[in-house]
Short mmCIF file of C-alpha atoms in Angstrom, two decimals:
data_model
loop_
_atom_site.label_atom_id
_atom_site.label_comp_id
_atom_site.label_asym_id
_atom_site.label_seq_id
_atom_site.Cartn_x
_atom_site.Cartn_y
_atom_site.Cartn_z
CA MET A 15 -27.24 -25.09 -4.87
CA SER A 16 -26.91 -25.72 -0.99
CA ASN A 17 -24.49 -23.52 1.18
CA ARG A 18 -21.78 -26.12 1.21
CA ARG A 19 -22.04 -26.83 -2.66
CA ALA A 20 -22.59 -22.40 -2.78
CA GLY A 21 -18.72 -22.56 -0.44
CA ASP A 22 -17.44 -25.25 -2.47
CA ARG A 23 -17.86 -23.42 -6.28
CA TRP A 24 -16.57 -20.44 -4.83
CA ALA A 25 -13.68 -22.03 -3.27
CA GLY A 26 -13.00 -23.69 -6.14
CA SER A 27 -13.53 -20.88 -8.69
CA ARG A 28 -10.53 -18.65 -6.39
CA ALA A 29 -8.27 -21.55 -6.92
CA ILE A 30 -8.64 -21.06 -10.49
CA ARG A 31 -8.09 -17.40 -10.48
CA THR A 32 -4.63 -17.77 -8.48
CA LEU A 33 -3.11 -20.38 -10.82
CA ASP A 34 -4.37 -18.71 -14.07
CA PRO A 35 -4.62 -14.93 -14.59
CA ARG A 36 -6.86 -15.04 -17.74
CA ALA A 37 -9.06 -17.40 -15.85
CA LEU A 38 -8.49 -14.54 -12.86
CA PHE A 39 -9.25 -11.65 -15.55
CA ARG A 40 -12.81 -13.53 -16.81
CA ALA A 41 -13.73 -13.88 -13.14
CA SER A 42 -13.21 -10.71 -11.70
CA ALA A 43 -11.27 -7.96 -13.40
CA LEU A 44 -13.36 -8.44 -16.88
CA PRO A 45 -17.14 -8.62 -14.97
CA PHE A 46 -16.37 -5.66 -12.76
CA ALA A 47 -15.26 -3.87 -15.65
CA ILE A 48 -18.12 -4.30 -17.48
CA ALA A 49 -20.35 -2.99 -14.81
CA ASN A 50 -17.98 0.38 -14.19
CA SER A 51 -18.17 1.19 -17.59
CA THR A 52 -21.97 0.99 -18.21
CA ALA A 53 -22.40 2.74 -15.27
CA ALA A 54 -20.65 6.01 -16.39
CA VAL A 55 -21.98 5.70 -19.91
CA ALA A 56 -25.80 5.58 -18.41
CA ALA A 57 -24.60 8.33 -15.86
CA ILE A 58 -23.23 10.88 -18.95
CA GLY A 59 -26.50 9.78 -21.23
CA SER A 60 -28.46 10.48 -17.80
CA VAL A 61 -26.30 14.43 -18.66
CA ILE A 62 -27.40 14.06 -21.99
CA LEU A 63 -31.14 13.41 -22.10
CA PHE A 64 -32.36 14.55 -18.28
CA THR A 65 -31.17 18.31 -19.30
CA ARG A 66 -33.11 18.04 -22.15
CA LEU A 67 -36.60 17.43 -20.55
CA LEU A 68 -35.77 19.02 -17.21
CA SER A 69 -35.52 23.11 -16.95
CA PRO A 70 -32.22 24.46 -15.30
CA SER A 71 -34.39 24.61 -11.69
CA ASN A 72 -35.98 20.80 -11.71
CA TYR A 73 -32.71 19.68 -13.39
CA GLY A 74 -30.86 21.27 -10.30
CA VAL A 75 -33.52 19.91 -7.57
CA TYR A 76 -32.75 16.41 -8.82
CA ALA A 77 -28.74 16.77 -9.13
CA SER A 78 -29.07 18.06 -5.40
CA ALA A 79 -31.45 15.00 -4.35
CA PHE A 80 -29.15 12.62 -5.78
CA ALA A 81 -25.97 13.73 -4.14
CA ALA A 82 -27.61 14.19 -0.61
CA VAL A 83 -28.60 10.25 -1.47
CA LEU A 84 -24.82 9.07 -2.31
CA LEU A 85 -23.56 10.93 0.56
CA LEU A 86 -25.96 9.42 3.17
CA GLN A 87 -25.92 6.35 1.00
CA ASN A 88 -21.91 5.63 2.25
CA LEU A 89 -22.49 7.22 5.53
CA ALA A 90 -24.90 4.90 6.91
CA PHE A 91 -24.02 1.25 4.57
CA PHE A 92 -20.29 1.49 3.87
CA TRP A 93 -19.35 0.05 6.78
CA LEU A 94 -22.05 -2.75 6.53
CA GLN A 95 -21.59 -3.05 2.64
CA SER A 96 -17.27 -3.56 3.16
CA ALA A 97 -17.83 -5.78 6.12
CA ALA A 98 -20.41 -8.22 4.44
CA LEU A 99 -17.86 -8.54 1.69
CA ARG A 100 -14.69 -8.97 3.48
CA LEU A 101 -16.33 -11.45 6.35
CA HIS A 102 -17.97 -13.44 4.62
CA GLY A 103 -16.78 -17.10 5.34
CA LYS A 104 -14.25 -16.00 7.89
CA VAL A 105 -16.15 -15.14 11.05
CA ASP A 106 -19.56 -17.46 10.58
CA SER A 107 -19.24 -20.10 8.03
CA ASP A 108 -23.30 -20.72 8.42
CA ASP A 109 -25.02 -18.30 5.28
CA ARG A 110 -28.17 -18.19 6.93
CA HIS A 111 -26.81 -16.60 10.34
CA PHE A 112 -24.55 -14.18 8.49
CA SER A 113 -27.41 -13.37 6.40
CA ALA A 114 -29.44 -12.76 9.36
CA ALA A 115 -27.10 -10.67 10.75
CA MET A 116 -26.47 -8.69 7.78
CA ARG A 117 -30.63 -7.59 7.49
CA ALA A 118 -30.74 -7.12 11.31
CA SER A 119 -27.88 -4.60 10.48
CA PHE A 120 -28.82 -2.82 7.91
CA LEU A 121 -32.13 -2.33 9.19
CA ILE A 122 -30.61 -0.24 11.69
CA SER A 123 -28.27 1.52 8.99
CA ALA A 124 -31.97 2.29 7.36
CA ILE A 125 -33.43 4.05 10.09
CA PHE A 126 -30.22 5.92 11.10
CA ALA A 127 -30.12 7.21 7.30
CA SER A 128 -33.89 8.34 7.42
CA LEU A 129 -33.43 10.14 10.63
CA VAL A 130 -30.39 12.03 9.30
CA TRP A 131 -32.54 12.65 5.80
CA VAL A 132 -35.17 14.06 7.28
CA GLY A 133 -32.66 16.76 8.96
CA VAL A 134 -31.22 17.45 4.63
CA ALA A 135 -34.46 17.79 3.60
CA ALA A 136 -35.65 20.22 5.76
CA TRP A 137 -32.23 22.29 4.70
CA LEU A 138 -32.41 21.60 1.09
CA PHE A 139 -35.74 20.59 -0.48
CA ALA A 140 -38.00 22.46 1.73
CA ALA A 141 -39.52 24.47 -1.21
CA SER A 142 -39.89 21.37 -3.18
CA SER A 143 -42.46 19.24 -3.70
CA VAL A 144 -42.98 16.12 -1.02
CA ALA A 145 -42.48 13.44 -4.48
CA VAL A 146 -39.03 14.56 -4.29
CA VAL A 147 -38.86 14.21 -0.04
CA LEU A 148 -40.71 10.75 -0.41
CA LEU A 149 -38.25 9.59 -3.48
CA GLY A 150 -35.17 10.57 -2.45
CA TRP A 151 -35.56 8.64 1.12
CA MET A 152 -36.88 5.50 -0.88
CA LEU A 153 -34.03 5.95 -3.05
CA LEU A 154 -31.54 5.44 0.16
CA VAL A 155 -32.94 3.25 1.63
CA LEU A 156 -32.97 0.88 -1.41
CA ARG A 157 -29.40 2.28 -2.82
CA GLY A 158 -28.33 1.48 0.99
CA TRP A 159 -29.73 -2.53 0.46
CA LEU A 160 -28.57 -2.94 -3.12
CA SER A 161 -25.09 -2.37 -1.93
CA LEU A 162 -25.28 -5.29 0.52
CA VAL A 163 -26.96 -7.47 -2.46
CA ASN A 164 -23.91 -6.57 -4.71
CA ALA A 165 -21.31 -7.15 -1.47
CA TRP A 166 -23.05 -10.49 -1.31
CA ASN A 167 -22.67 -11.93 -4.79
CA ARG A 168 -19.68 -10.61 -4.51
CA SER A 169 -18.61 -12.74 -1.54
CA HIS A 170 -20.52 -15.56 -2.98
CA GLY A 171 -18.66 -15.71 -6.50
CA HIS A 172 -21.67 -14.71 -8.65
CA VAL A 173 -19.56 -11.88 -10.86
CA TRP A 174 -21.93 -12.21 -13.45
CA ARG A 175 -25.35 -11.69 -11.13
CA TYR A 176 -23.60 -8.77 -10.15
CA VAL A 177 -23.13 -6.99 -13.39
CA ALA A 178 -27.02 -8.24 -13.94
CA THR A 179 -27.74 -6.35 -10.89
CA GLU A 180 -25.44 -3.26 -11.89
CA LEU A 181 -26.63 -3.60 -15.40
CA ALA A 182 -30.50 -3.20 -14.66
CA SER A 183 -29.88 -0.41 -11.60
CA SER A 184 -28.21 1.88 -13.80
CA ALA A 185 -29.27 1.34 -17.50
CA GLY A 186 -32.57 1.20 -16.16
CA ALA A 187 -32.33 4.52 -13.93
CA LEU A 188 -31.32 6.10 -17.24
CA LEU A 189 -34.59 4.31 -18.71
CA PHE A 190 -36.96 4.61 -16.15
CA GLY A 191 -36.07 7.78 -15.52
CA ALA A 192 -36.57 8.75 -19.12
CA GLY A 193 -40.15 7.11 -19.06
CA ALA A 194 -41.08 8.68 -16.14
CA ILE A 195 -40.47 12.19 -17.66
CA TRP A 196 -42.08 11.55 -20.15
CA MET A 197 -45.40 10.52 -18.06
CA LEU A 198 -45.15 13.26 -15.79
CA PRO A 199 -43.12 16.37 -17.81
CA ASN A 200 -40.25 18.57 -16.02
CA ASP A 201 -41.23 17.07 -12.77
CA ALA A 202 -37.71 16.94 -10.52
CA SER A 203 -39.19 14.18 -8.67
CA ALA A 204 -39.65 11.80 -12.38
CA PRO A 205 -35.59 10.77 -12.46
CA LEU A 206 -36.18 9.81 -8.71
CA LEU A 207 -38.91 7.76 -9.63
CA GLY A 208 -37.33 6.22 -12.09
CA ALA A 209 -34.09 5.44 -10.03
CA VAL A 210 -36.03 4.03 -7.32
CA ALA A 211 -38.05 1.68 -10.18
CA ALA A 212 -34.00 0.60 -11.19
CA VAL A 213 -33.30 -0.46 -7.89
CA VAL A 214 -36.36 -2.01 -6.98
CA LEU A 215 -35.52 -4.23 -10.28
CA ALA A 216 -32.20 -4.39 -9.47
CA THR A 217 -32.63 -5.90 -6.07
CA LEU A 218 -35.19 -8.80 -6.90
CA LEU A 219 -32.21 -10.32 -8.68
CA THR A 220 -31.17 -11.70 -5.65
CA PRO A 221 -33.85 -12.96 -3.33
CA GLU A 222 -32.23 -14.94 -1.01
CA LEU A 223 -31.00 -11.95 0.66
CA LEU A 224 -34.17 -10.79 0.39
CA PHE A 225 -36.26 -12.91 2.25
CA GLY A 226 -35.85 -14.54 5.45
CA PRO A 227 -35.56 -13.74 9.03
CA VAL A 228 -33.98 -10.67 11.62
CA ARG A 229 -32.64 -11.76 14.67
CA MET A 230 -31.65 -8.57 16.47
CA HIS A 231 -30.33 -11.32 19.92
CA THR A 232 -28.70 -13.85 18.20
CA SER A 233 -26.95 -11.57 15.42
CA SER A 234 -25.57 -9.29 17.63
CA ALA A 235 -22.04 -10.97 17.34
CA GLN A 236 -21.70 -10.93 13.86
CA MET A 237 -23.30 -7.50 13.75
CA ARG A 238 -20.61 -6.48 16.02
CA ALA A 239 -17.82 -7.86 13.84
CA PHE A 240 -19.43 -6.06 11.31
CA TRP A 241 -19.24 -2.41 12.60
CA HIS A 242 -15.49 -3.49 14.00
CA TYR A 243 -13.72 -4.11 10.81
CA GLY A 244 -16.26 -1.61 8.78
CA ALA A 245 -16.26 1.51 11.05
CA PRO A 246 -12.63 2.91 10.15
CA LEU A 247 -12.92 2.40 6.26
CA ALA A 248 -16.09 3.99 6.79
CA LEU A 249 -14.12 7.15 7.86
CA VAL A 250 -12.15 6.91 4.89
CA SER A 251 -15.27 6.35 2.27
CA LEU A 252 -16.97 9.43 4.48
CA ALA A 253 -13.96 12.12 3.88
CA THR A 254 -13.93 11.12 -0.26
CA THR A 255 -17.99 10.96 -0.38
CA LEU A 256 -17.13 14.47 1.13
CA LEU A 257 -15.06 15.61 -1.19
CA ALA A 258 -16.56 14.99 -4.41
CA LEU A 259 -20.03 15.53 -3.07
CA SER A 260 -20.49 18.30 -0.52
CA ASP A 261 -19.79 21.03 -3.15
CA ARG A 262 -23.11 20.75 -4.70
CA LEU A 263 -24.93 20.59 -1.38
CA LEU A 264 -23.07 23.49 -0.24
CA LEU A 265 -24.37 24.68 -4.24
CA ALA A 266 -27.68 24.11 -3.52
CA GLY A 267 -28.38 26.05 -0.04
CA LEU A 268 -26.08 28.71 -0.82
CA LEU A 269 -27.66 29.60 -4.26
CA GLY A 270 -30.61 27.28 -5.59
CA PRO A 271 -31.38 24.26 -7.38
CA VAL A 272 -30.38 26.31 -10.61
CA ALA A 273 -26.32 27.00 -9.93
CA VAL A 274 -26.82 23.11 -8.72
CA GLY A 275 -27.88 21.74 -11.71
CA GLY A 276 -25.48 23.76 -14.46
CA TYR A 277 -22.64 22.67 -11.89
CA SER A 278 -23.48 19.24 -11.66
CA VAL A 279 -24.02 19.17 -15.41
CA GLY A 280 -20.36 20.22 -16.21
CA TYR A 281 -19.04 17.97 -13.27
CA ALA A 282 -20.86 15.23 -14.55
CA LEU A 283 -19.35 15.86 -18.27
CA ALA A 284 -15.83 16.16 -17.39
CA GLU A 285 -14.90 13.37 -14.39
CA ARG A 286 -17.61 10.63 -15.98
CA PRO A 287 -15.16 10.29 -19.57
CA LEU A 288 -11.79 10.42 -17.25
CA ASN A 289 -13.03 7.55 -14.97
CA LEU A 290 -14.58 5.46 -17.47
CA VAL A 291 -10.99 6.11 -19.55
CA LEU A 292 -8.89 5.72 -16.18
CA GLN A 293 -10.41 3.17 -13.70
CA PRO A 294 -10.44 -0.19 -15.53
CA ILE A 295 -6.16 0.08 -15.69
CA GLY A 296 -6.23 -0.61 -12.31
CA LEU A 297 -9.33 -2.76 -12.07
CA ALA A 298 -7.81 -5.26 -14.66
CA SER A 299 -3.95 -4.76 -12.74
CA LYS A 300 -4.92 -5.48 -8.86
CA PRO A 301 -5.30 -8.95 -8.59
CA ALA A 302 -2.21 -9.29 -10.55
CA LEU A 303 -0.30 -6.43 -8.30
CA PHE A 304 -1.15 -7.93 -5.19
CA LYS A 305 -0.25 -11.53 -5.83
CA ALA A 306 3.16 -10.20 -6.97
CA PHE A 307 3.67 -8.00 -4.11
CA GLU A 308 2.94 -10.64 -2.04
CA THR A 309 5.32 -13.40 -3.50
CA GLY A 310 8.19 -10.81 -4.21
CA GLY A 311 7.62 -7.63 -2.84
CA ILE A 312 8.48 -4.59 -4.30
CA ALA A 313 10.78 -5.59 -6.47
CA ALA A 314 8.28 -7.71 -8.17
CA ALA A 315 5.42 -5.61 -8.05
CA ARG A 316 7.43 -2.62 -9.61
CA PRO A 317 7.32 -3.45 -13.26
CA ILE A 318 3.51 -3.70 -13.09
CA LEU A 319 3.06 -0.02 -11.18
CA GLU A 320 5.45 1.66 -13.74
CA ARG A 321 3.38 -0.02 -16.86
CA ASP A 322 -0.15 0.84 -15.20
CA ALA A 323 1.52 5.03 -14.42
CA ASN A 324 2.39 5.06 -18.08
CA TRP A 325 -1.04 3.81 -19.04
CA LEU A 326 -3.01 6.12 -16.72
CA MET A 327 -0.55 8.93 -17.58
CA LEU A 328 -0.81 8.11 -21.29
CA LEU A 329 -4.58 7.80 -21.72
CA GLY A 330 -5.80 10.84 -18.85
CA PHE A 331 -3.45 14.13 -20.05
CA PRO A 332 -4.85 13.96 -23.23
CA ALA A 333 -8.02 13.24 -22.06
CA ALA A 334 -8.07 16.26 -19.91
CA ALA A 335 -6.28 18.31 -22.13
CA THR A 336 -9.54 17.72 -24.45
CA LEU A 337 -11.98 18.38 -21.98
CA ILE A 338 -9.81 21.97 -21.10
CA ALA A 339 -9.11 23.22 -24.39
CA VAL A 340 -12.83 22.49 -25.71
CA PRO A 341 -15.51 22.30 -22.53
CA HIS A 342 -17.59 24.83 -24.92
CA ARG A 343 -17.44 23.08 -27.65
CA ILE A 344 -18.66 20.19 -25.60
CA ALA A 345 -21.01 21.30 -23.71
CA THR A 346 -22.86 22.61 -26.34
CA ILE A 347 -23.37 19.42 -28.49
CA LEU A 348 -23.94 17.43 -25.27
CA VAL A 349 -26.06 19.65 -23.06
CA GLY A 350 -29.55 21.43 -23.32
CA THR A 351 -28.90 24.48 -24.19
CA ASP A 352 -30.48 26.17 -21.04
CA MET A 353 -27.25 24.72 -19.05
CA ALA A 354 -24.60 24.58 -21.50
CA ALA A 355 -22.61 27.55 -20.52
CA MET A 356 -22.34 27.25 -16.94
CA ALA A 357 -21.37 23.49 -17.71
CA ALA A 358 -18.66 24.53 -19.84
CA GLU A 359 -17.61 27.17 -17.13
CA VAL A 360 -16.68 24.33 -15.02
CA MET A 361 -15.31 21.33 -16.91
CA PRO A 362 -12.18 22.14 -17.39
CA TRP A 363 -11.49 22.45 -13.38
CA VAL A 364 -13.33 19.36 -13.13
CA ALA A 365 -11.34 17.44 -15.28
CA LEU A 366 -8.17 18.98 -13.72
CA GLY A 367 -8.81 17.51 -10.22
CA THR A 368 -10.52 14.13 -11.95
CA LEU A 369 -6.93 13.65 -13.19
CA PHE A 370 -5.46 14.55 -10.08
CA SER A 371 -8.13 12.12 -8.22
CA CYS A 372 -7.11 9.19 -10.72
CA LEU A 373 -3.72 9.38 -10.41
CA ALA A 374 -3.83 9.19 -6.36
CA VAL A 375 -6.65 6.93 -6.08
CA LEU A 376 -5.55 4.47 -8.67
CA HIS A 377 -1.93 4.50 -8.06
CA PHE A 378 -0.53 6.34 -5.31
CA ALA A 379 -3.17 5.12 -2.83
CA LEU A 380 -1.61 1.20 -4.15
CA ALA A 381 1.43 2.68 -1.63
CA PHE A 382 -1.86 1.96 1.32
CA GLN A 383 -3.14 -0.87 0.37
CA LEU A 384 0.23 -2.95 -0.57
CA SER A 385 0.67 -2.18 2.91
CA LYS A 386 -2.14 -3.21 4.31
CA ASN A 387 -2.10 0.28 6.39
CA THR A 388 -5.34 1.89 4.72
CA ALA A 389 -6.60 3.88 7.46
CA TRP A 390 -3.41 5.91 6.74
CA ALA A 391 -5.40 7.40 3.54
CA ILE A 392 -7.85 9.01 5.79
CA ALA A 393 -4.92 11.11 6.98
CA ALA A 394 -4.34 12.13 2.97
CA ILE A 395 -8.41 12.74 2.35
CA ALA A 396 -9.23 14.11 5.92
CA PRO A 397 -7.53 17.12 5.01
CA ALA A 398 -8.72 18.08 1.55
CA ALA A 399 -12.09 17.00 2.26
CA ALA A 400 -12.35 19.82 5.36
CA ALA A 401 -10.38 22.29 2.93
CA ASN A 402 -12.91 21.80 0.10
CA ILE A 403 -16.02 22.69 2.86
CA VAL A 404 -14.00 25.55 4.00
CA ALA A 405 -13.38 27.16 0.82
CA ASN A 406 -16.49 26.75 -0.98
CA LEU A 407 -18.43 28.29 2.31
CA LEU A 408 -15.76 31.68 1.38
CA LEU A 409 -15.51 31.93 -2.01
CA ILE A 410 -19.01 30.03 -3.44
CA PRO A 411 -20.92 33.71 -1.90
CA ARG A 412 -18.41 35.85 -3.52
CA TYR A 413 -17.31 34.34 -6.99
CA GLY A 414 -20.41 31.77 -7.67
CA PHE A 415 -20.91 28.21 -9.00
CA VAL A 416 -17.61 28.55 -10.35
CA ALA A 417 -15.80 28.52 -7.40
CA ALA A 418 -16.57 25.19 -6.49
CA ALA A 419 -14.96 23.78 -9.39
CA TRP A 420 -11.71 25.39 -8.68
CA SER A 421 -12.18 24.35 -4.80
CA THR A 422 -12.31 21.12 -6.16
CA ALA A 423 -9.09 21.10 -8.20
CA ALA A 424 -6.98 22.56 -5.69
CA CYS A 425 -8.30 20.19 -2.69
CA TYR A 426 -7.67 17.04 -5.58
CA ALA A 427 -3.92 18.43 -6.29
CA LEU A 428 -3.73 18.32 -2.31
CA VAL A 429 -5.04 14.75 -1.67
CA LEU A 430 -2.73 13.64 -4.49
CA VAL A 431 0.66 15.54 -3.08
CA LEU A 432 -0.35 13.97 0.88
CA MET A 433 -0.83 10.59 -0.93
CA ILE A 434 2.99 10.87 -2.14
CA LEU A 435 4.45 11.81 0.81
CA ILE A 436 2.27 10.00 3.43
CA GLY A 437 2.19 6.63 0.78
CA ARG A 438 6.31 6.63 0.62
CA ARG A 439 6.66 5.98 4.18
CA HIS A 440 4.95 2.60 3.42
CA VAL A 441 5.68 1.57 0.43
CA HIS A 442 7.58 3.89 -2.50
CA VAL A 443 5.16 3.80 -5.46
CA PRO A 444 7.56 4.39 -8.79
CA LEU A 445 6.07 7.66 -11.18
CA PRO A 446 8.45 6.80 -14.51
CA VAL A 447 9.53 10.64 -15.28
CA GLY A 448 9.88 9.96 -19.06
CA ALA A 449 6.18 9.27 -19.35
CA LEU A 450 5.09 11.71 -17.56
CA LEU A 451 7.37 14.02 -19.92
CA ARG A 452 6.02 12.59 -22.77
CA ALA A 453 2.00 12.81 -21.88
CA THR A 454 2.87 16.25 -20.80
CA ALA A 455 4.71 17.63 -23.99
CA SER A 456 1.69 15.35 -26.44
CA SER A 457 -0.93 16.94 -24.45
CA LEU A 458 0.49 20.84 -25.00
CA ALA A 459 0.69 19.61 -28.94
CA LEU A 460 -2.95 18.77 -28.23
CA PHE A 461 -4.02 20.73 -26.34
CA ALA A 462 -2.93 24.03 -28.96
CA PHE A 463 -4.35 22.01 -32.23
CA LEU A 464 -7.95 22.25 -30.17
CA THR A 465 -7.91 25.67 -29.44
CA SER A 466 -6.52 27.12 -32.71
CA SER A 467 -9.17 25.04 -34.69
CA GLY A 468 -13.18 25.95 -35.18
CA TRP A 469 -15.29 22.98 -34.98
CA GLU A 470 -18.73 23.25 -35.44
CA GLY A 471 -21.70 21.14 -34.45
CA VAL A 472 -21.52 16.88 -34.42
CA SER A 473 -19.57 16.47 -38.00
CA GLY A 474 -16.89 19.18 -36.60
CA LEU A 475 -17.17 16.97 -32.75
CA VAL A 476 -16.03 13.88 -35.21
CA GLN A 477 -13.12 15.91 -37.08
CA MET A 478 -11.67 17.22 -33.98
CA VAL A 479 -11.51 14.01 -32.21
CA VAL A 480 -10.20 12.19 -35.43
CA GLY A 481 -7.46 14.67 -35.87
CA GLY A 482 -6.65 15.35 -31.83
CA ALA A 483 -5.76 11.87 -31.96
CA VAL A 484 -4.02 11.64 -34.89
CA VAL A 485 -1.74 14.81 -33.74
CA TYR A 486 -1.67 13.72 -29.99
CA CYS A 487 0.12 10.29 -31.38
CA THR A 488 2.24 11.87 -33.79
CA ALA A 489 3.66 13.77 -31.46
CA LEU A 490 3.87 11.40 -28.21
CA ALA A 491 5.56 8.85 -31.19
CA LEU A 492 8.16 11.96 -31.51
CA THR A 493 8.94 12.10 -28.12
CA THR A 494 9.19 8.98 -27.65
CA ALA A 495 11.73 8.27 -30.12
CA MET A 496 14.01 11.46 -29.15
CA GLY A 497 13.76 9.87 -25.48
CA SER A 498 15.07 6.80 -26.47
CA ARG A 499 18.33 8.24 -28.03
CA LEU A 500 18.94 10.75 -25.62
CA PRO A 501 20.63 7.30 -23.42
CA ARG A 502 22.20 6.47 -26.71
CA ALA A 503 23.53 9.85 -27.12
CA ALA A 504 24.91 10.09 -23.75
CA ALA A 505 26.57 6.98 -24.00
CA ASP A 506 28.58 7.58 -26.82
#
């Protein structure tokens, strides 16, 4: 298909999505929800599987390497990914010139990322095998390229190829990782090898971006445009990533791989389910929200904001209450016995912190996005990221790995407060008090039910989930009925 036909198809797709909300959901929200959900499920599956196949020490080395890869990926490539997604068709209409500039910019970023990786590897992986260092570097560069592939597919309207790429990289990392561990038993490099193979497979789904010239001189103007747009956003992304991942890197440097392994398992078991439940809410409603705000301002957007806030609290609060109430039972069933106790210590604090994070990022951060003042988000995130690093340096040597979870919960609470206070200067994002009170009261009832019952085994877990759902829904129905009677009583 020619570039003109591809552009016409993408323009037509945008027109359809603007006019038809159902087409908008099918063309944007649904594919991304599938991709994100699959990635979250694969991440939880990798925790369940890899903790049973690797020793705590080797799993900790793998978790440390993967955390370092994610952090450096955001540092080196996020600016280019954001710019390629946003500027396609706006700065230069020639796809060949645009893709050549992307490849040239990637090459520079890959060299920078490789140099930083050498320093990180010398600090964290000096005692690890050469295979861990080499495969970690390969995964870093390949994931950087994969982020550009995803941006390319999204900007060209290839949303289902984007989904296929995400499925190949996330599900493939789980399957190939398990196969690599089977071939290399209890080797920390094996899951990294599987992740590398999965990313290679995913990138091959977009060959038109991979195979082409690299023109540094003729692409310089486009590359500068990439940098000017993407650099400010990269600062926000880097602060967010530091807040989310610096704890594991500091644990690796201060306490070693076993602590990182237990902490990473607990973090994933608490953070991934909450994100899996809550992220699709904002993803599905953002197009309609932005359209309503552009046409009718905050008055038109308020019903959507209040509806989404209701769902965030009514689904997020009970999920967090469950993880806080019974972490030991969940960890014992899902995780290898060597790391279950450590993971259970971390889970309640991470669940609380993730709930704060979701409320801040998925709801109150919309104040910056609706007002088109996204750079202000750094004022809310950067202080918390810095506080998290300082708190970890002070607390981990004295109180151990669980102190990193304390810092996570406290710093995400700080992000939430700052997002509310700073965001109100731009757009007042509402928080329905009635839904807050109903979700809190119903979740407290759920918490009391879960902590008063002694569930054992997988069957006990099923009974706990079913019984907890009944208790929560009953409490929610009662509090909703009581809330609806109060205004009538006041009127009488």
